[in-house]
């Protein structure tokens, strides 16, 4: 008996290790580990924060996998769907973890391969296509994919049979009985999955703070249809290029109302090309205007312009049109502008400024604050409860979303679905969740999960120091002082050079510069003049401090002061 | 007859010149000019945009006033109320326009003088106190002030009798029959003003995109009261320090529920002290905890902490508490955190991160998305229509707000209040609105109204160039190359020095630096080695371009390259 008891105690745990996507929106990546086998779910990026100048993306930290080449244990990388917050980090990570086999739906595969083209010298990926119902054995894991409704076709939830029980990962999802360009949510299939007995449910929390049920795309389609019906002039629709189902709606509505569709924006063109190739997006022959400049050959009521830039992004199609920088399209008075999109937190001011500029050019604007012409892709509270009640999990773990969203989803489970608080796991990135049939807890140990910042071709080399320097440079600029010192006499030769950027307008600050030069000479010659051996490091520090203080006193600005002292 | 006709035609116009506050929220300043007399209304600042690193504020451009000392025509500066978007630019402007006489209510005066203390060497201001009903003759203008409800006491609308007719400026306002800490809106008085005949109404547009009526503070007070009633632990309320009426509510509710109030945040302390001094805020003796550290001497249910930082500002009281950087207060599990504030556009991410950190420390959160515990200070559509219908103006001009808000207010006037479109003036900063009894139009000429950026002590010297440099430095850092060239031989002496910040982590980039040095030497010696006379400017440009290209190729980053070439 006692031996058995001990054996039971050392029964291995299933480890769930989120490397990104918890306590944040984006950068989704999760490990499922059992003994010597690791499953990876998704590999996304997120956008940088405001105080990270120059950073392109933030990607998951894979130190846990690269340390001691632990990645050799990876039995497969599973992707839920083709949005960049789930696949965007692929080009930065795959080569560094030994290019393990990938399992993805056709559209997800297509988007991953397109993205791969943007970065040179990538290894050839080994992708196996999967779809609703596909089953694969990967080491100790029996994986099965199931269709989930979202805003992009080919979105798959994941069911994993593991030695400690069944695990369900919902992917991003919402329930929609009347979607556009998709079959409706298959509730019967979800129910059957739940009936197999679920030990752990990991469920999308992005919409958990929002009451009610997400809007059906049928509703959106109806409202967009009304705009199409009453509009006499051109219609310009801005939306996310990744919102494939919405793009389909605009195309279909345009066809119905006798309009051709011009597409402005590289990513939107790519996605339409890709989904058309795969038969996932339908447009009649001739609907899509091939050359955007041909727009001007049609009457105003025969044209829809579909473009990127609904977030006020500086480089996107819509911004170029509004700022009159687009080669062939500009705003005409009476154009009807439809924002079929929400505003991503952080973009409010850019979108406001875009709207103002459109109004100054006498466009008519519709946006989601005025009528329901956009729905997000995430389940709200009613749907989240339904998911929990369908799966009836032993343990519940909210995933995908800010910490407040995870907490909101946890509260739904506890207060409205009768899951005991002790059976709900609200975790953070880097936590290790240990799971057995009847036991789940967060380990005291953690794995590295801090930000890895990508700028240009480099990965991870924009660390804390480089970022802090950028922040200082941005605040008050740089002030470089170059002095040539005669080795023998210790005197400064000629007047020191000053190069400064981002501090003050130099031409108008001659007096300040003159006085600064004098102080540089003073500080240096004080150090060299005493006849002692000169401590160059000390002298540089002294010049830096003296000049920094002096400039602050005069301007209340603190540029980065860099002294260069050259002995000749 | 004909002479008379001509005389009539050259009848002078009243000129309305907005220098700020139109097409933006904040920076309110407006001129009312008639012949040789100028009235100034407000002198506010606004916060910088995201792409203006290091900038403290944006203030109105006063070039129109300083050119040819036109400011000598100013007959008075009128202030509507004490919020910084209406008074914040005073210390940067008053001395430069000859320190003209100011007219302001007691609280507005107090706040202006407090603000003045923060900047050294200001001239002593000449302020005449005014209140509801005060009348002053200023040159051709007969000015009368009238009380308007807002979120701060002592807020005054302005009625101006001018040679071309009566002008009304609403100030920021909302209608509230049951305000807290104020008398209700005096509709009878507003009606009487309207009955005098209004040629031009300038009305606050900040809330013009929002349907319905602003919430009464009575409602807010009731909901806050419910939180106070059911809360057992400490209550921490974060709100704007300028929301004096809300501060009063929290103090009164705390007294009612047996709680003492500790105040965290410099600006909140100052405002409470000031309004108490003026008798505009009431607290029983002993309610305010004088030393914040004494908070810990009370039981949890005997304490309210009122703090700044509801916007997630890095340096504010709440942030210090949450990040455990406050000397005496930190979050305890079970603390109830009340955000009695909205989120200012642009601060969404900071507020989200603050909320997440509070939840991680097990605080309970209430915010305005969950229940009505905050109301803004601006009239919504129903109130705006009521204002127009009360004043029945000949001409209508929306002021204060983003362009989309001005357009929304104009639409209310046209579609719901029967003002002809041609009698509605939607203007931008810098426009000159020419007004006669029966004629109003925007002049073709404009006055300068572009941003004046304040950083530290300087004004206006952070122009386009300095700002652009800061943006470039922030993106990819700086790369300074220092080479010493022998005048006689044209050879580079020793290896060039490289100083770089914010570009790559230098210690890990030795290979890159080595190759860069080689290229610098190559570029220079190619220019000096030919035996021709050396064009130093050309050489520097060449080094800059070569090295810039090389670094981009290697890293896809574009640091600012500064070559320093020294001849010895």
PDB file of C-alpha atoms in Angstrom, chain A residues 22-23 46-51 53-55 209 314 345-346 348-349 352-353 355-356 359-360 367 402-405 407 411 428 455-459 461-462 465-466 469-470 473-478 480 482 484 497 499-505 508 544 552-557 560 562-564 566 568, chain B residues 22-23 46-51 53-55 209 314 345-346 348-349 352-353 355-356 359-360 367 402-405 407 411 428 455-459 461-462 465-466 469-470 473-478 480 482 484 497 499-505 508 544 552-557 560 562-564 566 568:
ATOM      1  CA  UNK A  22      -2.121  36.101 -20.447  1.00  0.00           C
ATOM      2  CA  UNK A  23      -2.402  39.542 -18.880  1.00  0.00           C
ATOM      3  CA  UNK A  46       1.775  41.879 -30.128  1.00  0.00           C
ATOM      4  CA  UNK A  47       2.288  45.552 -30.838  1.00  0.00           C
ATOM      5  CA  UNK A  48       4.746  47.547 -28.724  1.00  0.00           C
ATOM      6  CA  UNK A  49       3.638  49.879 -25.938  1.00  0.00           C
ATOM      7  CA  UNK A  50       3.830  53.656 -26.259  1.00  0.00           C
ATOM      8  CA  UNK A  51       7.141  53.852 -24.375  1.00  0.00           C
ATOM      9  CA  UNK A  53      10.089  53.706 -29.577  1.00  0.00           C
ATOM     10  CA  UNK A  54      11.313  51.981 -32.708  1.00  0.00           C
ATOM     11  CA  UNK A  55      10.144  48.543 -31.640  1.00  0.00           C
ATOM     12  CA  UNK A 209     -15.876  42.169 -19.452  1.00  0.00           C
ATOM     13  CA  UNK A 314       0.239  56.523 -40.603  1.00  0.00           C
ATOM     14  CA  UNK A 345      -6.968  50.901 -27.218  1.00  0.00           C
ATOM     15  CA  UNK A 346      -4.145  53.359 -27.774  1.00  0.00           C
ATOM     16  CA  UNK A 348      -8.198  56.735 -30.099  1.00  0.00           C
ATOM     17  CA  UNK A 349      -6.386  59.969 -30.891  1.00  0.00           C
ATOM     18  CA  UNK A 352     -10.196  61.051 -33.986  1.00  0.00           C
ATOM     19  CA  UNK A 353      -7.768  63.054 -36.057  1.00  0.00           C
ATOM     20  CA  UNK A 355     -12.302  61.512 -38.637  1.00  0.00           C
ATOM     21  CA  UNK A 356     -11.742  65.260 -38.240  1.00  0.00           C
ATOM     22  CA  UNK A 359     -15.143  65.926 -42.008  1.00  0.00           C
ATOM     23  CA  UNK A 360     -13.023  68.914 -43.047  1.00  0.00           C
ATOM     24  CA  UNK A 367     -18.772  54.423 -37.351  1.00  0.00           C
ATOM     25  CA  UNK A 402      -5.689  41.511 -20.032  1.00  0.00           C
ATOM     26  CA  UNK A 403      -5.596  40.400 -16.410  1.00  0.00           C
ATOM     27  CA  UNK A 404      -8.919  42.163 -15.790  1.00  0.00           C
ATOM     28  CA  UNK A 405     -10.471  40.054 -18.574  1.00  0.00           C
ATOM     29  CA  UNK A 407     -10.537  37.824 -13.730  1.00  0.00           C
ATOM     30  CA  UNK A 411     -15.845  35.336 -12.017  1.00  0.00           C
ATOM     31  CA  UNK A 428       0.145  34.959 -15.684  1.00  0.00           C
ATOM     32  CA  UNK A 455      13.346  45.910 -34.143  1.00  0.00           C
ATOM     33  CA  UNK A 456      14.267  45.377 -37.765  1.00  0.00           C
ATOM     34  CA  UNK A 457      16.212  42.194 -38.346  1.00  0.00           C
ATOM     35  CA  UNK A 458      17.501  41.774 -34.825  1.00  0.00           C
ATOM     36  CA  UNK A 459      15.749  39.809 -32.136  1.00  0.00           C
ATOM     37  CA  UNK A 461      19.001  42.779 -28.831  1.00  0.00           C
ATOM     38  CA  UNK A 462      16.849  45.787 -28.040  1.00  0.00           C
ATOM     39  CA  UNK A 465      19.544  49.477 -21.941  1.00  0.00           C
ATOM     40  CA  UNK A 466      18.947  50.311 -25.585  1.00  0.00           C
ATOM     41  CA  UNK A 469      18.583  55.217 -24.050  1.00  0.00           C
ATOM     42  CA  UNK A 470      15.942  55.708 -26.721  1.00  0.00           C
ATOM     43  CA  UNK A 473      17.064  60.600 -26.368  1.00  0.00           C
ATOM     44  CA  UNK A 474      13.392  61.112 -27.211  1.00  0.00           C
ATOM     45  CA  UNK A 475      12.719  63.280 -24.173  1.00  0.00           C
ATOM     46  CA  UNK A 476      15.449  65.896 -24.509  1.00  0.00           C
ATOM     47  CA  UNK A 477      17.819  64.895 -27.284  1.00  0.00           C
ATOM     48  CA  UNK A 478      21.587  64.457 -27.296  1.00  0.00           C
ATOM     49  CA  UNK A 480      27.934  65.625 -27.827  1.00  0.00           C
ATOM     50  CA  UNK A 482      34.266  66.977 -28.562  1.00  0.00           C
ATOM     51  CA  UNK A 484      41.006  67.884 -28.317  1.00  0.00           C
ATOM     52  CA  UNK A 497      33.016  71.075 -31.004  1.00  0.00           C
ATOM     53  CA  UNK A 499      26.941  68.443 -31.878  1.00  0.00           C
ATOM     54  CA  UNK A 500      23.431  68.387 -30.580  1.00  0.00           C
ATOM     55  CA  UNK A 501      20.133  67.033 -31.893  1.00  0.00           C
ATOM     56  CA  UNK A 502      16.651  67.175 -30.412  1.00  0.00           C
ATOM     57  CA  UNK A 503      17.663  69.506 -27.591  1.00  0.00           C
ATOM     58  CA  UNK A 504      17.404  73.156 -28.617  1.00  0.00           C
ATOM     59  CA  UNK A 505      17.446  74.880 -31.972  1.00  0.00           C
ATOM     60  CA  UNK A 508      19.037  80.366 -31.895  1.00  0.00           C
ATOM     61  CA  UNK A 544      29.267  65.092 -18.352  1.00  0.00           C
ATOM     62  CA  UNK A 552      19.379  71.831 -16.983  1.00  0.00           C
ATOM     63  CA  UNK A 553      19.712  75.061 -15.032  1.00  0.00           C
ATOM     64  CA  UNK A 554      19.465  77.071 -18.225  1.00  0.00           C
ATOM     65  CA  UNK A 555      16.690  75.120 -19.947  1.00  0.00           C
ATOM     66  CA  UNK A 556      15.094  72.612 -17.529  1.00  0.00           C
ATOM     67  CA  UNK A 557      15.905  69.946 -20.092  1.00  0.00           C
ATOM     68  CA  UNK A 560      22.030  62.947 -22.919  1.00  0.00           C
ATOM     69  CA  UNK A 562      28.339  62.557 -24.299  1.00  0.00           C
ATOM     70  CA  UNK A 563      31.860  63.962 -23.836  1.00  0.00           C
ATOM     71  CA  UNK A 564      34.509  62.902 -26.340  1.00  0.00           C
ATOM     72  CA  UNK A 566      40.803  63.235 -27.712  1.00  0.00           C
ATOM     73  CA  UNK A 568      46.868  64.537 -29.492  1.00  0.00           C
TER      74      UNK A 568
ATOM     75  CA  UNK B  22     -11.282  74.571 -32.107  1.00  0.00           C
ATOM     76  CA  UNK B  23     -10.583  71.217 -33.714  1.00  0.00           C
ATOM     77  CA  UNK B  46      -3.300  71.178 -23.875  1.00  0.00           C
ATOM     78  CA  UNK B  47      -1.292  68.007 -23.473  1.00  0.00           C
ATOM     79  CA  UNK B  48       1.165  66.991 -26.199  1.00  0.00           C
ATOM     80  CA  UNK B  49       0.389  64.278 -28.733  1.00  0.00           C
ATOM     81  CA  UNK B  50       2.069  60.884 -28.657  1.00  0.00           C
ATOM     82  CA  UNK B  51       4.630  61.875 -31.301  1.00  0.00           C
ATOM     83  CA  UNK B  53       8.492  63.381 -26.972  1.00  0.00           C
ATOM     84  CA  UNK B  54       9.692  65.591 -24.150  1.00  0.00           C
ATOM     85  CA  UNK B  55       7.069  68.276 -24.731  1.00  0.00           C
ATOM     86  CA  UNK B 209     -21.513  63.701 -30.112  1.00  0.00           C
ATOM     87  CA  UNK B 314       3.346  57.530 -14.034  1.00  0.00           C
ATOM     88  CA  UNK B 345      -8.372  59.377 -25.067  1.00  0.00           C
ATOM     89  CA  UNK B 346      -4.802  58.201 -25.304  1.00  0.00           C
ATOM     90  CA  UNK B 348      -6.578  53.676 -22.248  1.00  0.00           C
ATOM     91  CA  UNK B 349      -3.572  51.406 -22.092  1.00  0.00           C
ATOM     92  CA  UNK B 352      -5.836  49.110 -18.220  1.00  0.00           C
ATOM     93  CA  UNK B 353      -2.409  48.264 -16.881  1.00  0.00           C
ATOM     94  CA  UNK B 355      -6.452  48.087 -13.240  1.00  0.00           C
ATOM     95  CA  UNK B 356      -4.619  44.826 -13.937  1.00  0.00           C
ATOM     96  CA  UNK B 359      -6.516  43.082  -9.504  1.00  0.00           C
ATOM     97  CA  UNK B 360      -3.244  41.183  -9.151  1.00  0.00           C
ATOM     98  CA  UNK B 367     -15.223  52.119 -12.630  1.00  0.00           C
ATOM     99  CA  UNK B 402     -12.513  68.192 -31.910  1.00  0.00           C
ATOM    100  CA  UNK B 403     -13.716  69.092 -35.399  1.00  0.00           C
ATOM    101  CA  UNK B 404     -16.161  66.160 -35.302  1.00  0.00           C
ATOM    102  CA  UNK B 405     -17.702  67.663 -32.143  1.00  0.00           C
ATOM    103  CA  UNK B 407     -19.752  69.480 -36.721  1.00  0.00           C
ATOM    104  CA  UNK B 411     -25.839  69.669 -37.007  1.00  0.00           C
ATOM    105  CA  UNK B 428     -10.819  76.260 -37.219  1.00  0.00           C
ATOM    106  CA  UNK B 455       9.532  72.052 -22.957  1.00  0.00           C
ATOM    107  CA  UNK B 456      11.051  73.074 -19.646  1.00  0.00           C
ATOM    108  CA  UNK B 457      11.713  76.781 -19.396  1.00  0.00           C
ATOM    109  CA  UNK B 458      11.844  77.475 -23.122  1.00  0.00           C
ATOM    110  CA  UNK B 459       8.868  78.498 -25.165  1.00  0.00           C
ATOM    111  CA  UNK B 461      12.070  76.831 -29.344  1.00  0.00           C
ATOM    112  CA  UNK B 462      11.108  73.202 -29.719  1.00  0.00           C
ATOM    113  CA  UNK B 465      13.387  70.507 -36.475  1.00  0.00           C
ATOM    114  CA  UNK B 466      14.071  69.700 -32.842  1.00  0.00           C
ATOM    115  CA  UNK B 469      15.240  64.956 -34.488  1.00  0.00           C
ATOM    116  CA  UNK B 470      13.738  63.620 -31.264  1.00  0.00           C
ATOM    117  CA  UNK B 473      16.524  59.517 -32.144  1.00  0.00           C
ATOM    118  CA  UNK B 474      13.667  57.679 -30.430  1.00  0.00           C
ATOM    119  CA  UNK B 475      13.140  55.274 -33.312  1.00  0.00           C
ATOM    120  CA  UNK B 476      16.626  53.909 -33.802  1.00  0.00           C
ATOM    121  CA  UNK B 477      19.059  55.898 -31.665  1.00  0.00           C
ATOM    122  CA  UNK B 478      22.237  57.709 -32.580  1.00  0.00           C
ATOM    123  CA  UNK B 480      28.466  59.079 -33.715  1.00  0.00           C
ATOM    124  CA  UNK B 482      34.805  60.285 -34.680  1.00  0.00           C
ATOM    125  CA  UNK B 484      41.062  61.991 -36.707  1.00  0.00           C
ATOM    126  CA  UNK B 497      35.873  56.153 -32.211  1.00  0.00           C
ATOM    127  CA  UNK B 499      29.687  56.312 -29.706  1.00  0.00           C
ATOM    128  CA  UNK B 500      26.206  54.948 -30.067  1.00  0.00           C
ATOM    129  CA  UNK B 501      23.102  55.002 -27.898  1.00  0.00           C
ATOM    130  CA  UNK B 502      19.672  53.481 -28.455  1.00  0.00           C
ATOM    131  CA  UNK B 503      20.760  51.571 -31.560  1.00  0.00           C
ATOM    132  CA  UNK B 504      22.170  48.155 -30.687  1.00  0.00           C
ATOM    133  CA  UNK B 505      23.699  46.756 -27.535  1.00  0.00           C
ATOM    134  CA  UNK B 508      27.174  42.301 -28.268  1.00  0.00           C
ATOM    135  CA  UNK B 544      27.040  59.603 -43.197  1.00  0.00           C
ATOM    136  CA  UNK B 552      20.494  49.533 -42.372  1.00  0.00           C
ATOM    137  CA  UNK B 553      21.544  46.589 -44.482  1.00  0.00           C
ATOM    138  CA  UNK B 554      22.907  44.808 -41.451  1.00  0.00           C
ATOM    139  CA  UNK B 555      20.121  45.642 -38.988  1.00  0.00           C
ATOM    140  CA  UNK B 556      17.140  47.205 -40.800  1.00  0.00           C
ATOM    141  CA  UNK B 557      17.461  50.123 -38.406  1.00  0.00           C
ATOM    142  CA  UNK B 560      20.964  59.051 -36.831  1.00  0.00           C
ATOM    143  CA  UNK B 562      26.772  61.886 -37.084  1.00  0.00           C
ATOM    144  CA  UNK B 563      30.309  61.895 -38.491  1.00  0.00           C
ATOM    145  CA  UNK B 564      32.903  64.031 -36.686  1.00  0.00           C
ATOM    146  CA  UNK B 566      38.962  66.175 -36.995  1.00  0.00           C
ATOM    147  CA  UNK B 568      45.308  67.353 -36.923  1.00  0.00           C
TER     148      UNK B 568
END
